Amino acid sequence: MADVYRWRLAPDGLATRRQLRALGLRPGGQDVVAEVHRPRHRRGPLVAYLYRVDRAKPVRPMTPARAAALAAAMRARRTCPNCGTDAGYCIPRSLGMCVPCHDSP
């Protein structure tokens, strides 16, 4: 069982994925060391998983192939399946098509 800390009371040397990314690091396969719980009114707490900074590995560099794959994935998210045009924004999953196609009868 991972250690549990209250919000803003985690010890130094532990970081969330987002904090690791800001440092240019990634968890690198290590298990979750601890959790931070932030209480919320009338709902369950928000939970953030913490990793050890000293065991974190550097972020892998962006290769041309990875950049091309990311560009293709983003292009697919912007392309309307109904009219086939690039909408210029990510198509909302709730609509399933670009806004003009959704709004036209």
CSV table of N, CA and C in Angstrom, one decimal:
chain,number,residue,atom,x,y,z
A,1,MET,N,0.8,-1.2,0.0
A,1,MET,CA,0.0,0.0,0.0
A,1,MET,C,0.9,1.2,0.0
A,2,ALA,N,0.6,2.2,-0.9
A,2,ALA,CA,1.4,3.4,-1.0
A,2,ALA,C,1.0,4.3,0.2
A,3,ASP,N,2.0,5.1,0.6
A,3,ASP,CA,1.8,6.1,1.6
A,3,ASP,C,0.8,7.2,1.1
A,4,VAL,N,0.0,7.7,2.1
A,4,VAL,CA,-1.0,8.7,1.7
A,4,VAL,C,-0.7,10.0,2.5
A,5,TYR,N,-0.6,11.1,1.7
A,5,TYR,CA,-0.3,12.4,2.4
A,5,TYR,C,-1.5,13.3,2.1
A,6,ARG,N,-1.7,14.3,2.9
A,6,ARG,CA,-2.7,15.3,2.7
A,6,ARG,C,-2.1,16.3,1.7
A,7,TRP,N,-3.0,17.1,1.1
A,7,TRP,CA,-2.6,18.1,0.0
A,7,TRP,C,-1.5,19.0,0.5
A,8,ARG,N,-0.5,19.2,-0.2
A,8,ARG,CA,0.6,20.1,0.0
A,8,ARG,C,1.5,19.6,1.1
A,9,LEU,N,1.4,18.4,1.6
A,9,LEU,CA,2.2,17.9,2.7
A,9,LEU,C,3.1,16.8,2.4
A,10,ALA,N,3.3,16.5,1.1
A,10,ALA,CA,4.1,15.4,0.7
A,10,ALA,C,5.6,15.8,0.9
A,11,PRO,N,6.4,14.9,1.2
A,11,PRO,CA,7.9,15.2,1.5
A,11,PRO,C,8.6,15.5,0.2
A,12,ASP,N,9.7,16.2,0.3
A,12,ASP,CA,10.6,16.5,-0.8
A,12,ASP,C,11.1,15.2,-1.4
A,13,GLY,N,11.4,15.3,-2.7
A,13,GLY,CA,11.9,14.1,-3.4
A,13,GLY,C,10.8,13.3,-4.1
A,14,LEU,N,9.5,13.7,-3.9
A,14,LEU,CA,8.4,13.0,-4.6
A,14,LEU,C,7.8,14.1,-5.5
A,15,ALA,N,7.3,13.6,-6.7
A,15,ALA,CA,6.6,14.5,-7.6
A,15,ALA,C,5.6,13.8,-8.4
A,16,THR,N,4.6,14.5,-8.9
A,16,THR,CA,3.6,13.9,-9.8
A,16,THR,C,4.1,13.8,-11.2
A,17,ARG,N,3.4,13.2,-12.1
A,17,ARG,CA,3.9,13.1,-13.5
A,17,ARG,C,4.0,14.4,-14.1
A,18,ARG,N,3.1,15.3,-13.8
A,18,ARG,CA,3.2,16.7,-14.4
A,18,ARG,C,4.4,17.4,-13.9
A,19,GLN,N,4.7,17.3,-12.6
A,19,GLN,CA,5.9,17.9,-12.0
A,19,GLN,C,7.2,17.3,-12.6
A,20,LEU,N,7.2,16.0,-12.8
A,20,LEU,CA,8.3,15.4,-13.4
A,20,LEU,C,8.5,15.9,-14.8
A,21,ARG,N,7.5,16.0,-15.5
A,21,ARG,CA,7.6,16.5,-16.9
A,21,ARG,C,8.1,17.9,-17.0
A,22,ALA,N,7.7,18.7,-16.0
A,22,ALA,CA,8.3,20.1,-16.0
A,22,ALA,C,9.8,20.1,-15.7
A,23,LEU,N,10.3,19.1,-15.1
A,23,LEU,CA,11.7,18.9,-14.8
A,23,LEU,C,12.4,18.2,-16.0
A,24,GLY,N,11.7,17.8,-17.0
A,24,GLY,CA,12.3,17.1,-18.1
A,24,GLY,C,12.5,15.6,-17.8
A,25,LEU,N,11.6,15.1,-16.9
A,25,LEU,CA,11.8,13.7,-16.5
A,25,LEU,C,10.5,12.9,-16.7
A,26,ARG,N,10.6,11.6,-16.6
A,26,ARG,CA,9.4,10.7,-16.7
A,26,ARG,C,9.5,9.6,-15.6
A,27,PRO,N,8.4,9.0,-15.2
A,27,PRO,CA,8.6,8.0,-14.1
A,27,PRO,C,9.5,6.8,-14.5
A,28,GLY,N,9.6,6.4,-15.7
A,28,GLY,CA,10.5,5.4,-16.1
A,28,GLY,C,10.2,4.0,-15.6
A,29,GLY,N,9.0,3.7,-15.5
A,29,GLY,CA,8.6,2.3,-15.1
A,29,GLY,C,8.5,2.1,-13.6
A,30,GLN,N,8.8,3.0,-12.8
A,30,GLN,CA,8.8,2.8,-11.4
A,30,GLN,C,7.3,2.8,-10.9
A,31,ASP,N,7.1,2.1,-9.8
A,31,ASP,CA,5.8,2.1,-9.2
A,31,ASP,C,5.4,3.3,-8.5
A,32,VAL,N,4.2,3.5,-8.2
A,32,VAL,CA,3.7,4.7,-7.4
A,32,VAL,C,4.2,4.5,-6.0
A,33,VAL,N,4.8,5.6,-5.5
A,33,VAL,CA,5.4,5.5,-4.1
A,33,VAL,C,4.4,6.0,-3.1
A,34,ALA,N,3.6,7.0,-3.5
A,34,ALA,CA,2.7,7.6,-2.5
A,34,ALA,C,1.6,8.3,-3.2
A,35,GLU,N,0.6,8.7,-2.5
A,35,GLU,CA,-0.6,9.4,-3.0
A,35,GLU,C,-0.8,10.7,-2.2
A,36,VAL,N,-1.3,11.7,-2.9
A,36,VAL,CA,-1.7,12.9,-2.2
A,36,VAL,C,-3.2,13.0,-2.4
A,37,HIS,N,-3.9,13.2,-1.3
A,37,HIS,CA,-5.3,13.4,-1.3
A,37,HIS,C,-5.7,14.8,-1.0
A,38,ARG,N,-6.5,15.4,-1.9
A,38,ARG,CA,-7.0,16.7,-1.7
A,38,ARG,C,-8.5,16.6,-1.4
A,39,PRO,N,-9.0,17.0,-0.2
A,39,PRO,CA,-10.4,16.9,0.1
A,39,PRO,C,-11.3,17.8,-0.7
A,40,ARG,N,-12.5,17.3,-1.0
A,40,ARG,CA,-13.5,18.1,-1.8
A,40,ARG,C,-14.8,18.0,-1.0
A,41,HIS,N,-15.5,19.1,-1.1
A,41,HIS,CA,-16.8,19.2,-0.4
A,41,HIS,C,-17.8,18.3,-1.1
A,42,ARG,N,-18.4,17.4,-0.3
A,42,ARG,CA,-19.5,16.5,-0.8
A,42,ARG,C,-19.1,15.5,-1.8
A,43,ARG,N,-17.8,15.3,-2.1
A,43,ARG,CA,-17.4,14.3,-3.1
A,43,ARG,C,-16.1,13.7,-2.5
A,44,GLY,N,-15.7,12.6,-3.2
A,44,GLY,CA,-14.5,12.0,-2.8
A,44,GLY,C,-13.3,12.8,-3.0
A,45,PRO,N,-12.2,12.5,-2.4
A,45,PRO,CA,-11.0,13.4,-2.6
A,45,PRO,C,-10.4,13.2,-4.0
A,46,LEU,N,-9.7,14.3,-4.4
A,46,LEU,CA,-8.9,14.2,-5.6
A,46,LEU,C,-7.6,13.5,-5.2
A,47,VAL,N,-7.1,12.6,-6.1
A,47,VAL,CA,-5.9,11.8,-5.8
A,47,VAL,C,-4.9,12.1,-6.8
A,48,ALA,N,-3.6,12.3,-6.4
A,48,ALA,CA,-2.5,12.5,-7.3
A,48,ALA,C,-1.5,11.4,-6.9
A,49,TYR,N,-0.9,10.8,-7.8
A,49,TYR,CA,0.1,9.7,-7.6
A,49,TYR,C,1.5,10.4,-7.6
A,50,LEU,N,2.3,9.9,-6.7
A,50,LEU,CA,3.7,10.5,-6.6
A,50,LEU,C,4.7,9.5,-6.9
A,51,TYR,N,5.8,9.9,-7.5
A,51,TYR,CA,6.9,9.1,-7.9
A,51,TYR,C,8.2,9.7,-7.3
A,52,ARG,N,9.2,8.9,-7.2
A,52,ARG,CA,10.5,9.4,-6.7
A,52,ARG,C,11.2,10.1,-7.8
A,53,VAL,N,11.7,11.3,-7.5
A,53,VAL,CA,12.5,12.1,-8.4
A,53,VAL,C,13.8,11.5,-8.7
A,54,ASP,N,14.5,10.9,-7.7
A,54,ASP,CA,15.8,10.3,-7.9
A,54,ASP,C,15.8,9.1,-8.8
A,55,ARG,N,14.7,8.4,-8.9
A,55,ARG,CA,14.6,7.2,-9.8
A,55,ARG,C,14.0,7.6,-11.2
A,56,ALA,N,13.6,8.8,-11.4
A,56,ALA,CA,13.0,9.2,-12.7
A,56,ALA,C,14.1,9.2,-13.8
A,57,LYS,N,13.6,9.0,-15.0
A,57,LYS,CA,14.5,9.0,-16.1
A,57,LYS,C,14.2,10.2,-17.0
A,58,PRO,N,15.2,10.6,-17.8
A,58,PRO,CA,15.0,11.7,-18.7
A,58,PRO,C,13.9,11.4,-19.8
A,59,VAL,N,13.2,12.4,-20.2
A,59,VAL,CA,12.2,12.3,-21.2
A,59,VAL,C,12.9,11.9,-22.5
A,60,ARG,N,12.3,10.9,-23.2
A,60,ARG,CA,12.8,10.5,-24.5
A,60,ARG,C,12.8,11.6,-25.5
A,61,PRO,N,13.8,11.8,-26.3
A,61,PRO,CA,13.8,12.9,-27.3
A,61,PRO,C,12.7,12.6,-28.4
A,62,MET,N,12.2,13.7,-29.0
A,62,MET,CA,11.2,13.6,-30.1
A,62,MET,C,12.0,13.3,-31.3
A,63,THR,N,11.7,12.1,-31.9
A,63,THR,CA,12.3,11.7,-33.2
A,63,THR,C,11.4,12.2,-34.3
A,64,PRO,N,12.0,12.2,-35.5
A,64,PRO,CA,11.2,12.6,-36.7
A,64,PRO,C,10.0,11.6,-36.9
A,65,ALA,N,10.1,10.4,-36.6
A,65,ALA,CA,9.0,9.4,-36.8
A,65,ALA,C,7.9,9.7,-35.8
A,66,ARG,N,8.3,10.0,-34.5
A,66,ARG,CA,7.3,10.3,-33.5
A,66,ARG,C,6.6,11.6,-33.8
A,67,ALA,N,7.3,12.6,-34.3
A,67,ALA,CA,6.7,13.8,-34.7
A,67,ALA,C,5.7,13.6,-35.8
A,68,ALA,N,6.1,12.8,-36.8
A,68,ALA,CA,5.1,12.5,-37.9
A,68,ALA,C,3.9,11.8,-37.4
A,69,ALA,N,4.1,10.8,-36.5
A,69,ALA,CA,2.9,10.1,-36.0
A,69,ALA,C,2.0,11.0,-35.2
A,70,LEU,N,2.6,11.9,-34.4
A,70,LEU,CA,1.8,12.8,-33.6
A,70,LEU,C,1.0,13.8,-34.5
A,71,ALA,N,1.7,14.3,-35.6
A,71,ALA,CA,1.0,15.2,-36.5
A,71,ALA,C,-0.1,14.4,-37.2
A,72,ALA,N,0.1,13.2,-37.6
A,72,ALA,CA,-1.0,12.4,-38.3
A,72,ALA,C,-2.2,12.2,-37.3
A,73,ALA,N,-1.9,11.9,-36.1
A,73,ALA,CA,-3.0,11.7,-35.1
A,73,ALA,C,-3.8,13.0,-34.9
A,74,MET,N,-3.1,14.1,-34.8
A,74,MET,CA,-3.8,15.4,-34.6
A,74,MET,C,-4.6,15.7,-35.9
A,75,ARG,N,-4.1,15.4,-37.1
A,75,ARG,CA,-4.8,15.7,-38.3
A,75,ARG,C,-6.0,14.8,-38.4
A,76,ALA,N,-6.0,13.6,-37.9
A,76,ALA,CA,-7.2,12.7,-37.9
A,76,ALA,C,-8.2,13.3,-36.9
A,77,ARG,N,-7.8,13.9,-35.8
A,77,ARG,CA,-8.8,14.4,-34.9
A,77,ARG,C,-9.4,15.7,-35.4
A,78,ARG,N,-8.8,16.4,-36.3
A,78,ARG,CA,-9.3,17.6,-36.9
A,78,ARG,C,-10.2,17.4,-38.2
A,79,THR,N,-10.0,16.2,-38.8
A,79,THR,CA,-10.7,15.9,-40.0
A,79,THR,C,-12.2,15.4,-39.7
A,80,CYS,N,-13.1,16.1,-40.4
A,80,CYS,CA,-14.5,15.7,-40.2
A,80,CYS,C,-14.8,14.4,-41.0
A,81,PRO,N,-15.4,13.4,-40.3
A,81,PRO,CA,-15.7,12.2,-41.0
A,81,PRO,C,-16.9,12.3,-42.0
A,82,ASN,N,-17.7,13.4,-41.8
A,82,ASN,CA,-18.9,13.6,-42.6
A,82,ASN,C,-18.5,14.3,-43.9
A,83,CYS,N,-17.8,15.4,-43.9
A,83,CYS,CA,-17.5,16.2,-45.1
A,83,CYS,C,-16.0,16.0,-45.5
A,84,GLY,N,-15.2,15.5,-44.7
A,84,GLY,CA,-13.8,15.2,-45.0
A,84,GLY,C,-12.9,16.4,-45.0
A,85,THR,N,-13.3,17.5,-44.5
A,85,THR,CA,-12.4,18.7,-44.5
A,85,THR,C,-11.7,18.9,-43.1
A,86,ASP,N,-10.6,19.6,-43.1
A,86,ASP,CA,-9.9,19.9,-41.9
A,86,ASP,C,-10.6,21.0,-41.2
A,87,ALA,N,-11.2,20.8,-40.1
A,87,ALA,CA,-12.0,21.8,-39.4
A,87,ALA,C,-11.2,22.9,-38.7
A,88,GLY,N,-9.9,22.6,-38.5
A,88,GLY,CA,-9.0,23.6,-37.9
A,88,GLY,C,-9.0,23.5,-36.4
A,89,TYR,N,-9.8,22.6,-35.8
A,89,TYR,CA,-9.9,22.4,-34.4
A,89,TYR,C,-10.2,20.9,-34.2
A,90,CYS,N,-10.0,20.4,-33.0
A,90,CYS,CA,-10.3,19.0,-32.8
A,90,CYS,C,-11.8,18.8,-32.7
A,91,ILE,N,-12.3,17.8,-33.5
A,91,ILE,CA,-13.8,17.6,-33.6
A,91,ILE,C,-14.2,17.1,-32.2
A,92,PRO,N,-15.3,17.7,-31.7
A,92,PRO,CA,-15.8,17.2,-30.4
A,92,PRO,C,-16.4,15.8,-30.5
A,93,ARG,N,-16.0,14.9,-29.6
A,93,ARG,CA,-16.5,13.5,-29.7
A,93,ARG,C,-18.0,13.5,-29.4
A,94,SER,N,-18.5,14.5,-28.7
A,94,SER,CA,-19.9,14.5,-28.4
A,94,SER,C,-20.7,14.7,-29.7
A,95,LEU,N,-20.2,15.5,-30.7
A,95,LEU,CA,-20.8,15.7,-32.0
A,95,LEU,C,-20.5,14.7,-33.0
A,96,GLY,N,-19.3,14.2,-33.0
A,96,GLY,CA,-18.9,13.2,-34.0
A,96,GLY,C,-18.6,13.8,-35.4
A,97,MET,N,-18.8,15.1,-35.6
A,97,MET,CA,-18.5,15.8,-36.8
A,97,MET,C,-18.3,17.2,-36.6
A,98,CYS,N,-17.9,18.0,-37.6
A,98,CYS,CA,-17.6,19.4,-37.4
A,98,CYS,C,-18.9,20.1,-37.1
A,99,VAL,N,-18.8,21.3,-36.5
A,99,VAL,CA,-20.0,22.1,-36.1
A,99,VAL,C,-20.8,22.4,-37.3
A,100,PRO,N,-20.3,22.9,-38.5
A,100,PRO,CA,-21.2,23.2,-39.6
A,100,PRO,C,-22.0,22.0,-40.1
A,101,CYS,N,-21.3,20.8,-40.1
A,101,CYS,CA,-22.1,19.6,-40.5
A,101,CYS,C,-23.2,19.2,-39.5
A,102,HIS,N,-22.9,19.4,-38.2
A,102,HIS,CA,-23.8,19.1,-37.2
A,102,HIS,C,-25.0,20.1,-37.2
A,103,ASP,N,-24.7,21.4,-37.5
A,103,ASP,CA,-25.8,22.4,-37.5
A,103,ASP,C,-26.6,22.4,-38.7
A,104,SER,N,-26.1,21.8,-39.8
A,104,SER,CA,-26.9,21.8,-41.1
A,104,SER,C,-27.9,20.7,-41.0
A,105,PRO,N,-29.1,20.9,-41.5
A,105,PRO,CA,-30.2,19.9,-41.5
A,105,PRO,C,-29.9,18.7,-42.5
